[in-house]
Short mmCIF file of C-alpha atoms in Angstrom, two decimals:
data_model
loop_
_atom_site.label_atom_id
_atom_site.label_comp_id
_atom_site.label_asym_id
_atom_site.label_seq_id
_atom_site.Cartn_x
_atom_site.Cartn_y
_atom_site.Cartn_z
CA MET J 1 39.36 161.12 77.80
CA SER J 2 40.20 160.11 74.93
CA THR J 3 38.13 157.59 72.37
CA ALA J 4 40.21 155.44 70.22
CA ILE J 5 39.17 155.17 66.78
CA ILE J 6 40.89 153.38 64.21
CA ILE J 7 40.79 154.41 60.48
CA THR J 8 41.91 152.46 57.47
CA THR J 9 41.90 154.00 54.08
CA TYR J 10 43.44 152.43 51.29
CA THR J 11 43.90 152.46 47.53
CA GLY J 12 43.38 148.52 46.67
CA THR J 13 45.21 147.16 49.39
CA MET J 14 47.85 149.58 50.35
CA VAL J 15 46.82 150.97 54.12
CA ARG J 16 47.62 154.72 54.37
CA THR J 17 46.20 155.79 57.71
CA LEU J 18 45.74 154.75 60.97
CA PHE J 19 45.21 157.50 64.19
CA ARG J 20 43.41 157.95 67.29
CA GLN J 21 41.30 161.19 67.62
CA ASN J 22 40.00 162.61 71.21
CA HIS J 23 36.39 163.01 72.22
CA ALA J 24 36.56 166.59 71.52
CA GLY J 25 38.17 166.11 68.16
CA ARG J 26 41.16 168.36 68.96
CA GLU J 27 44.10 166.36 69.25
CA PHE J 28 45.11 163.55 66.74
CA THR J 29 47.96 161.01 67.72
CA TYR J 30 49.15 158.49 64.71
CA VAL J 31 49.35 154.69 65.90
CA PHE J 32 51.78 153.09 64.32
CA MET J 33 50.97 149.65 63.71
CA LYS J 34 54.47 147.93 63.82
CA GLY J 35 53.42 144.52 63.05
CA LEU J 36 51.31 145.38 59.85
CA HIS J 37 54.70 147.85 59.07
CA VAL J 38 56.96 144.63 59.53
CA LEU J 39 54.88 142.90 57.38
CA THR J 40 54.82 144.96 54.40
CA GLN J 41 58.56 145.20 53.82
CA HIS J 42 58.71 141.16 53.34
CA ILE J 43 55.34 140.90 50.81
CA ALA J 44 55.54 140.80 47.01
CA SER J 45 53.39 143.72 46.02
CA GLY J 46 53.81 142.99 42.72
CA ALA J 47 52.00 139.16 43.06
CA MET J 48 48.63 141.07 43.78
CA PHE J 49 45.97 140.92 41.24
CA ASP J 50 45.29 144.89 41.21
CA SER J 51 49.05 145.41 41.27
CA SER J 52 50.76 148.23 39.08
CA ALA J 53 53.62 145.73 38.14
CA ARG J 54 51.20 143.43 36.51
CA TYR J 55 49.49 146.33 34.29
CA PRO J 56 47.67 145.34 31.99
CA PRO J 57 46.76 141.85 33.40
CA GLY J 58 45.39 139.66 30.74
CA LYS J 59 41.84 138.77 31.38
CA CYS J 60 39.08 137.05 29.37
CA HIS J 61 37.54 138.47 26.62
CA PRO J 62 33.60 139.22 27.23
CA GLY J 63 32.02 136.39 25.72
CA THR J 64 34.81 133.90 26.34
CA ARG J 65 35.74 130.98 28.73
CA GLU J 66 32.30 131.46 30.00
CA LYS J 67 31.89 128.14 31.42
CA ALA J 68 34.89 127.84 33.06
CA LEU J 69 34.02 131.07 35.05
CA LYS J 70 30.38 129.96 35.65
CA ILE J 71 31.69 126.96 37.54
CA ILE J 72 34.19 129.05 39.62
CA THR J 73 31.71 131.65 40.43
CA ASP J 74 28.93 129.44 41.34
CA TRP J 75 32.09 127.73 43.70
CA ILE J 76 32.76 131.06 45.13
CA ILE J 77 29.55 132.24 46.09
CA ASP J 78 28.05 129.00 47.15
CA PRO J 79 27.97 129.13 51.42
CA ALA J 80 28.59 125.48 51.31
CA PRO J 81 30.75 124.01 49.02
CA GLU J 82 31.18 120.39 48.56
CA HIS J 83 35.13 121.20 48.03
CA SER J 84 37.59 123.65 49.69
CA VAL J 85 39.61 123.89 46.79
CA ILE J 86 39.59 124.24 42.99
CA TRP J 87 42.11 123.00 40.63
CA LEU J 88 42.23 124.84 37.29
CA TYR J 89 44.41 123.27 34.77
CA GLY J 90 45.55 123.37 31.09
CA PRO J 91 48.24 123.38 28.89
CA ALA J 92 50.93 126.11 28.25
CA GLY J 93 49.53 129.42 27.12
CA SER J 94 45.77 128.29 27.50
CA GLY J 95 44.19 131.02 29.54
CA LYS J 96 44.29 130.25 33.36
CA SER J 97 46.13 133.15 34.27
CA ALA J 98 43.17 135.16 32.54
CA ILE J 99 40.29 133.33 34.22
CA ALA J 100 42.46 133.75 37.23
CA GLN J 101 42.41 137.80 37.14
CA SER J 102 39.02 137.58 36.02
CA ILE J 103 37.73 136.01 39.00
CA ALA J 104 39.93 138.48 40.99
CA GLU J 105 38.82 141.43 39.73
CA LEU J 106 35.01 140.01 39.75
CA LEU J 107 35.23 139.33 43.80
CA TRP J 108 36.68 142.93 43.87
CA GLN J 109 34.06 144.35 42.16
CA LEU J 110 30.76 142.18 43.43
CA TYR J 111 31.68 139.89 46.01
CA GLN J 112 34.22 142.23 47.79
CA SER J 113 33.75 140.47 51.26
CA GLN J 114 34.17 136.91 49.90
CA TYR J 115 37.93 138.00 48.52
CA GLY J 116 40.60 137.00 50.64
CA GLY J 117 43.80 137.52 48.58
CA SER J 118 45.68 136.66 45.49
CA PHE J 119 49.21 135.97 44.91
CA PHE J 120 50.14 135.16 40.99
CA PHE J 121 53.64 133.48 40.59
CA ALA J 122 56.03 134.50 37.71
CA ALA J 123 59.25 132.47 36.94
CA GLY J 124 62.37 134.26 37.66
CA ASP J 125 60.66 137.25 39.12
CA ILE J 126 63.15 139.31 41.08
CA GLU J 127 60.41 140.80 43.66
CA GLY J 128 59.42 138.07 45.20
CA ARG J 129 56.81 136.21 42.41
CA GLY J 130 59.28 133.30 41.72
CA ASN J 131 59.49 131.73 44.56
CA GLY J 132 57.15 130.92 47.33
CA ASP J 133 59.15 132.60 50.27
CA LYS J 134 56.68 135.49 50.13
CA LEU J 135 53.57 133.45 49.28
CA PHE J 136 52.15 133.64 53.04
CA SER J 137 53.12 136.79 54.16
CA THR J 138 51.66 138.15 51.04
CA LEU J 139 48.41 136.52 51.39
CA ALA J 140 48.21 137.60 55.73
CA TYR J 141 49.09 141.21 54.99
CA GLN J 142 45.69 141.14 52.44
CA LEU J 143 43.60 139.25 54.71
CA ALA J 144 44.69 141.75 57.54
CA VAL J 145 43.90 144.87 55.53
CA GLN J 146 40.53 143.07 53.99
CA PHE J 147 38.97 141.91 57.31
CA PRO J 148 39.30 144.58 60.19
CA SER J 149 38.57 141.81 63.04
CA LEU J 150 42.03 139.79 61.77
CA LEU J 151 43.83 142.69 61.57
CA PRO J 152 45.43 143.05 65.45
CA PHE J 153 45.64 139.47 65.83
CA ILE J 154 48.35 139.33 62.83
CA ASN J 155 49.62 143.10 64.19
CA ASP J 156 50.00 141.67 67.28
CA THR J 157 51.62 138.44 66.30
CA LEU J 158 54.40 140.27 64.21
CA SER J 159 54.98 142.88 67.01
CA LYS J 160 55.91 140.04 69.00
CA ASP J 161 58.30 138.62 66.44
CA PRO J 162 59.38 140.78 63.66
CA MET J 163 61.11 138.03 62.05
CA LEU J 164 57.95 135.63 60.88
CA PRO J 165 58.06 136.81 57.56
CA THR J 166 61.51 135.52 57.28
CA ARG J 167 60.88 131.95 58.75
CA SER J 168 60.00 128.77 56.31
CA MET J 169 56.64 128.55 54.78
CA GLU J 170 55.35 126.11 57.75
CA ILE J 171 55.78 128.52 60.32
CA GLN J 172 54.65 131.35 58.23
CA ILE J 173 51.27 130.17 57.43
CA LYS J 174 50.34 128.93 60.79
CA ALA J 175 51.56 131.91 62.83
CA LEU J 176 50.52 134.76 60.09
CA ILE J 177 47.29 133.24 58.85
CA VAL J 178 46.24 130.07 61.00
CA ASP J 179 46.79 130.83 63.94
CA PRO J 180 44.78 134.47 63.87
CA LEU J 181 41.78 133.06 62.16
CA LEU J 182 41.54 130.72 64.98
CA GLN J 183 41.27 133.42 67.51
CA VAL J 184 38.73 135.59 65.70
CA SER J 185 35.65 135.23 67.22
CA ASN J 186 33.83 137.21 64.67
CA TRP J 187 34.82 135.52 61.62
CA VAL J 188 32.70 135.83 58.58
CA ALA J 189 30.44 132.96 57.99
CA HIS J 190 31.13 132.78 54.26
CA THR J 191 34.53 131.45 53.50
CA PRO J 192 36.63 134.19 51.62
CA THR J 193 38.69 132.73 48.48
CA ILE J 194 42.49 132.76 47.80
CA ILE J 195 43.55 132.93 44.36
CA VAL J 196 46.81 131.25 43.50
CA ASP J 197 47.69 131.45 39.99
CA GLY J 198 50.71 129.60 38.21
CA LEU J 199 51.85 127.54 40.92
CA ASP J 200 53.85 125.85 38.44
CA GLU J 201 56.15 128.98 38.01
CA CYS J 202 56.99 128.83 41.86
CA ALA J 203 60.67 128.29 42.56
CA ASP J 204 60.78 124.16 42.35
CA SER J 205 58.76 121.08 42.25
CA THR J 206 59.64 120.67 45.96
CA THR J 207 58.30 124.03 46.74
CA GLN J 208 55.34 123.37 45.04
CA ARG J 209 54.52 119.91 46.81
CA ASN J 210 55.02 121.95 50.23
CA ILE J 211 52.87 125.15 49.47
CA LEU J 212 50.17 122.42 48.55
CA SER J 213 50.53 120.34 51.56
CA LEU J 214 50.25 122.81 54.07
CA ILE J 215 47.14 123.94 52.66
CA SER J 216 45.47 120.94 52.71
CA TYR J 217 47.03 120.02 56.04
CA HIS J 218 45.73 123.25 57.78
CA ILE J 219 41.83 122.53 55.74
CA ARG J 220 41.96 119.02 57.27
CA HIS J 221 43.52 119.59 60.75
CA HIS J 222 42.01 123.02 61.70
CA SER J 223 39.25 123.18 59.31
CA LEU J 224 40.67 126.77 57.83
CA PRO J 225 38.14 129.06 57.04
CA LEU J 226 39.26 129.84 53.31
CA ARG J 227 38.87 128.62 50.24
CA PHE J 228 41.44 128.27 47.28
CA LEU J 229 41.68 128.66 43.53
CA ILE J 230 44.65 127.14 42.35
CA ALA J 231 45.74 127.37 38.81
CA SER J 232 48.48 125.76 36.95
CA ARG J 233 50.27 123.64 34.09
CA PRO J 234 49.36 119.96 35.04
CA GLU J 235 52.85 118.69 35.82
CA TYR J 236 52.84 115.47 36.54
CA TRP J 237 53.92 116.59 41.01
CA ILE J 238 50.94 118.66 40.82
CA ARG J 239 48.76 116.58 39.13
CA ASP J 240 49.73 113.46 41.31
CA THR J 241 48.86 115.79 44.27
CA PHE J 242 45.39 116.61 43.61
CA GLU J 243 44.34 113.52 41.67
CA VAL J 244 45.83 110.99 43.98
CA GLY J 245 47.85 112.64 46.98
CA THR J 246 46.64 114.84 49.81
CA MET J 247 44.40 117.28 47.76
CA HIS J 248 42.33 114.37 46.22
CA ASP J 249 39.16 114.66 48.17
CA LEU J 250 39.03 118.34 49.13
CA THR J 251 39.18 119.37 45.44
CA LEU J 252 37.42 120.00 42.19
CA PRO J 253 39.21 119.90 39.14
CA ILE J 254 38.51 121.69 36.05
CA SER J 255 40.35 121.33 32.84
CA LEU J 256 40.74 123.85 30.36
CA ASN J 257 40.99 120.83 27.77
CA GLU J 258 37.40 119.39 28.60
CA VAL J 259 35.33 122.64 29.66
CA GLY J 260 33.90 125.28 27.16
CA ASP J 261 34.72 125.61 23.30
CA ALA J 262 38.12 127.18 23.16
CA HIS J 263 37.80 127.09 19.35
CA GLY J 264 35.00 129.19 19.41
CA ASP J 265 36.31 131.56 21.92
CA ILE J 266 39.55 132.25 19.78
CA GLU J 267 37.44 132.83 17.22
CA ARG J 268 35.11 135.09 18.88
CA TYR J 269 38.03 137.24 20.43
CA LEU J 270 40.30 137.45 17.02
CA VAL J 271 36.93 138.83 15.58
CA ALA J 272 36.39 141.51 17.97
CA GLU J 273 39.85 142.30 18.14
CA PHE J 274 40.58 142.70 14.79
CA ALA J 275 37.15 144.99 14.33
CA GLU J 276 38.73 147.04 17.16
CA ILE J 277 42.09 147.46 15.36
CA CYS J 278 39.88 148.75 12.31
CA ASN J 279 38.62 151.21 14.37
CA LYS J 280 42.01 152.32 15.93
CA TYR J 281 43.20 152.70 12.72
CA SER J 282 40.43 153.80 10.74
CA ARG J 283 42.23 155.98 8.72
CA ILE J 284 44.55 153.30 7.17
CA MET J 285 41.87 150.98 7.13
CA SER J 286 39.50 152.75 5.16
CA SER J 287 40.07 151.11 1.99
CA VAL J 288 40.03 147.57 3.24
CA VAL J 289 37.05 145.25 2.51
CA LYS J 290 35.07 144.33 5.40
CA PRO J 291 34.90 142.16 7.61
CA TRP J 292 38.80 142.47 7.89
CA PRO J 293 40.54 140.09 7.48
CA PRO J 294 38.53 137.60 5.44
CA THR J 295 36.98 135.18 7.49
CA ARG J 296 39.37 132.30 5.89
CA ILE J 297 42.56 134.20 7.28
CA VAL J 298 40.63 134.31 10.95
CA GLU J 299 39.88 129.88 10.58
CA ARG J 300 43.92 129.77 9.52
CA PHE J 301 44.51 131.16 13.21
CA VAL J 302 42.13 129.87 15.21
CA GLU J 303 43.50 126.53 13.69
CA GLU J 304 46.96 127.37 14.54
CA ALA J 305 46.17 128.61 17.75
CA SER J 306 45.28 124.52 19.10
CA GLY J 307 43.41 126.27 21.53
CA GLN J 308 45.89 128.57 23.03
CA PHE J 309 44.66 131.87 23.86
CA ILE J 310 48.55 133.21 24.12
CA TYR J 311 48.60 132.57 20.54
CA ALA J 312 45.54 134.56 19.61
CA SER J 313 46.92 137.47 21.53
CA THR J 314 49.95 137.49 20.30
CA ILE J 315 48.51 137.46 16.81
CA VAL J 316 46.44 140.69 18.22
CA LYS J 317 49.41 142.55 19.71
CA PHE J 318 51.64 142.22 16.55
CA VAL J 319 49.15 143.49 13.89
CA GLY J 320 47.51 146.03 15.81
CA TYR J 321 49.30 147.08 18.96
CA SER J 322 53.25 146.81 18.27
CA SER J 323 53.22 150.55 18.21
CA ASP J 324 51.29 153.57 17.63
CA PHE J 325 52.45 154.19 13.57
CA CYS J 326 52.22 150.12 12.34
CA ASP J 327 50.31 149.36 9.52
CA PRO J 328 47.92 146.50 10.36
CA ARG J 329 47.57 145.64 6.74
CA GLU J 330 51.48 145.17 6.70
CA GLN J 331 51.50 143.49 10.00
CA LEU J 332 48.93 140.96 9.00
CA ARG J 333 51.00 140.09 5.46
CA ILE J 334 54.17 139.14 7.69
CA LEU J 335 51.97 136.94 9.71
CA THR J 336 50.43 134.87 6.59
CA THR J 337 53.63 135.11 4.14
CA ALA J 338 56.69 133.21 4.85
CA ASP J 339 58.15 136.33 5.67
CA PRO J 340 61.50 136.39 7.94
CA HIS J 341 59.91 139.05 10.23
CA ARG J 342 57.21 136.44 11.03
CA ALA J 343 59.35 135.18 13.82
CA THR J 344 59.65 138.49 15.40
CA ALA J 345 55.88 138.31 16.10
CA PHE J 346 56.23 135.36 18.24
CA SER J 347 59.02 136.24 20.81
CA THR J 348 56.94 135.69 23.87
CA LEU J 349 55.91 132.22 22.86
CA ASP J 350 59.36 131.42 21.85
CA ALA J 351 60.38 132.28 25.57
CA LEU J 352 57.54 130.28 26.62
CA TYR J 353 58.76 127.15 25.16
CA ALA J 354 62.50 128.02 25.99
CA SER J 355 61.61 128.14 29.42
CA ILE J 356 59.66 124.97 29.52
CA LEU J 357 62.47 123.02 27.67
CA SER J 358 64.80 124.77 29.86
CA ARG J 359 64.22 122.52 32.66
CA ILE J 360 65.39 119.58 30.98
CA PRO J 361 69.30 118.85 31.83
CA ASP J 362 71.58 119.61 29.29
CA THR J 363 72.91 116.30 29.86
CA HIS J 364 69.43 114.96 28.26
CA ARG J 365 69.38 117.37 25.57
CA ALA J 366 70.68 115.02 22.62
CA ALA J 367 67.67 112.92 23.85
CA LEU J 368 65.52 115.54 23.88
CA LYS J 369 65.93 115.96 20.37
CA LEU J 370 65.71 112.34 19.61
CA VAL J 371 62.36 112.00 21.18
CA ILE J 372 60.95 115.48 19.68
CA GLY J 373 62.07 114.54 16.58
CA GLY J 374 60.04 111.33 17.20
CA ILE J 375 56.96 112.83 18.03
CA ILE J 376 57.01 114.90 15.12
CA LEU J 377 57.79 111.85 12.84
CA ASP J 378 54.43 110.54 14.43
CA LEU J 379 56.82 107.77 16.27
CA SER J 380 55.08 105.93 19.30
CA VAL J 381 57.19 105.95 22.75
CA GLN J 382 58.62 102.11 22.04
CA THR J 383 59.54 103.14 18.74
CA ILE J 384 61.60 105.93 19.85
CA GLU J 385 63.07 103.62 22.59
CA ILE J 386 64.14 100.80 20.51
CA PHE J 387 64.61 102.90 16.92
CA LEU J 388 66.13 106.06 17.79
CA GLY J 389 68.49 104.38 20.99
CA VAL J 390 66.77 106.73 24.04
CA ASP J 391 66.85 104.93 27.01
CA ALA J 392 63.05 104.77 28.55
CA GLY J 393 63.97 106.36 31.50
CA VAL J 394 65.23 109.34 30.20
CA ILE J 395 62.12 109.15 27.89
CA SER J 396 59.89 109.33 30.95
CA ILE J 397 61.99 112.23 32.08
CA ILE J 398 61.81 114.33 29.05
CA LEU J 399 57.90 113.04 28.59
CA ASP J 400 57.50 114.40 32.35
CA ALA J 401 59.00 117.90 31.58
CA LEU J 402 57.05 118.44 28.43
CA ASN J 403 53.62 117.34 29.94
CA SER J 404 52.15 120.98 29.96
CA LEU J 405 52.94 121.29 26.06
CA ILE J 406 52.14 117.20 24.88
CA ASP J 407 49.20 114.87 24.88
CA VAL J 408 50.29 110.90 25.76
CA ARG J 409 47.86 108.30 25.22
CA PRO J 410 47.92 104.68 24.71
CA VAL J 411 46.88 103.26 21.30
CA GLU J 412 46.45 99.55 20.12
CA PHE J 413 49.73 98.36 18.28
CA GLU J 414 48.42 96.34 15.21
CA ALA J 415 51.81 94.76 14.43
CA GLU J 416 52.44 93.77 18.30
CA GLU J 417 54.58 91.06 17.56
CA VAL J 418 57.28 93.23 15.66
CA LEU J 419 58.03 94.54 19.18
CA GLU J 420 58.08 90.91 20.47
CA VAL J 421 61.56 90.23 18.64
CA PHE J 422 63.01 93.40 20.70
CA TYR J 423 61.25 92.45 23.80
CA GLY J 424 61.16 88.92 23.97
CA PRO J 425 59.28 87.26 26.99
CA ARG J 426 59.14 89.88 29.36
CA GLY J 427 56.17 91.31 26.54
CA CYS J 428 55.71 94.21 25.01
CA PRO J 429 54.82 97.72 27.35
CA GLU J 430 51.58 99.15 26.83
CA GLU J 431 51.89 101.30 23.26
CA THR J 432 51.80 105.20 23.42
CA ARG J 433 51.53 107.91 20.91
CA ILE J 434 52.19 111.39 21.64
CA THR J 435 50.69 114.40 19.99
CA PHE J 436 51.89 118.19 20.85
CA TYR J 437 49.05 120.44 22.04
CA HIS J 438 49.88 123.32 19.75
CA LEU J 439 51.09 123.27 16.19
CA SER J 440 52.93 126.51 17.01
CA PHE J 441 55.43 124.41 19.41
CA GLN J 442 56.12 122.01 16.70
CA GLU J 443 56.84 125.38 14.38
CA PHE J 444 59.35 126.93 17.18
CA LEU J 445 61.16 123.74 16.87
CA GLU J 446 61.81 123.51 13.36
CA ASN J 447 62.68 126.95 12.87
CA GLU J 448 66.53 127.24 14.03
CA PRO J 449 66.67 131.13 14.24
CA ARG J 450 63.54 131.38 16.77
CA SER J 451 64.37 127.86 18.95
CA GLY J 452 68.67 127.85 18.93
CA LYS J 453 70.02 125.21 20.69
CA TYR J 454 66.35 123.58 20.86
CA PHE J 455 66.40 123.20 17.13
CA VAL J 456 65.16 120.08 15.87
CA ASP J 457 66.36 118.75 12.57
CA VAL J 458 63.29 116.00 11.66
CA ALA J 459 65.16 114.89 8.68
CA ALA J 460 68.71 114.22 10.05
CA ILE J 461 66.37 112.08 12.73
CA SER J 462 64.25 110.69 10.19
CA HIS J 463 67.54 109.55 8.27
CA GLN J 464 68.92 108.01 11.47
CA LEU J 465 65.40 106.01 12.08
CA TRP J 466 65.40 104.47 8.65
CA PHE J 467 69.33 103.60 8.76
CA THR J 468 68.71 101.80 12.03
CA ILE J 469 65.62 99.95 10.64
CA ALA J 470 67.62 99.06 7.39
CA ASN J 471 70.48 97.43 9.25
CA LEU J 472 67.93 95.51 11.68
CA ILE J 473 66.59 93.84 8.80
CA GLY J 474 69.56 93.25 7.31
CA ASP J 475 70.67 91.55 10.28
CA ALA J 476 67.44 89.69 10.37
CA LEU J 477 67.73 88.42 6.93
CA GLU J 478 71.33 86.95 7.26
CA GLN J 479 70.44 85.99 10.89
CA LYS J 480 73.56 87.41 12.15
CA PRO J 481 74.39 86.52 16.16
CA GLU J 482 74.15 90.39 16.82
CA PHE J 483 70.30 89.99 15.90
CA GLU J 484 69.78 87.58 18.62
CA GLN J 485 71.01 89.78 21.27
CA HIS J 486 67.80 92.00 20.56
CA LYS J 487 65.71 89.04 22.15
CA ALA J 488 67.77 88.60 25.36
#
């Protein structure tokens, strides 16, 4: 008589061996788990936190982002949190992925039984990280490997229907995650955490909304015994879902603009990394005055970063990690002067900005440049509409697309009667002003070799603005009929 013993050995999250042994220990028969094998053919292995495809992953520098990390960690270890979801959000380059990575590593190292799975989206990734088709299959695989009590249910489901991972997201989450979880009689008491990073980089807005809708539906209707940490930029359709939509009462929002001290964290990061660079190139750097670089240079970089960790990490990589044979002193000189090679240091940033701008249709590119030029000239939304001639609806589309790069706020307008000339009896809309989150974005836009087709000629736009104003004033003074049309 043989006894079935299933032994699972794995590195990270990869299953290696499954076998059956008889009671005498003399014969071995490998047990092929058909369902799990099928699942491995339909996952995005590069999306997991410990994947070699993401090595080395960005994570929080020691001593930084401590407040955000504590809020999330406290929520993870709380046996009965008030919210099933945390939404971690912030502008492009603010360090959301680094926090998500740090939390995933912390879970795996210290609270492994509370780690459910992770998926790090990456726009345009050909291995499945750029769309939502493999999200729930990949999470189901990690849950199956991580929790032995769940494994046979997921395996049996796929053995019966091997095509499940190719079905819609609605079918995948229900068949591969929800139904198996509802069948397990001895599920863990402490709900595991699923980490989904970069939701805004997933396919399109429809897919992103659908993912959030499915998660919220199954939490509400099936008491899904999982909790979710979701990190993204605050794109308006994502923001609406979390703030007023189906996720609203399930979610604890964490804004990286409001939590912690980004400027202080970036300064600590730069000081520590520059010290490490000095150690790495000790022979070259032996003659420089310490601390290096001078405090004023570090403070300049902190100001230029504007809370943008990707900017700070770009500087560090360029100065000390461009190659094994670079001279940090020369690399720093390039960054602190008007050297034409300075632009090469920010290729990663430029790609990020170009990617965000590319979402705006080409039919709106002329309007995009006028809106951006207006922002640089510190014009209000209403001034851009009236004096630069950009349609209000198009302005709204552009501002929504740039949401992760700009801050739009209402302000009091002292010369309201001026706008009344143009808006007439219908009254003036609320006055708003726009600023960039990051100084480096404006630098990119005004540097034609870097921005290419997105280059903004601010001088030309300023000329257009004053030409229009002069014509309108001239019309008003001469009381021409054309001026009266603005009152209609």
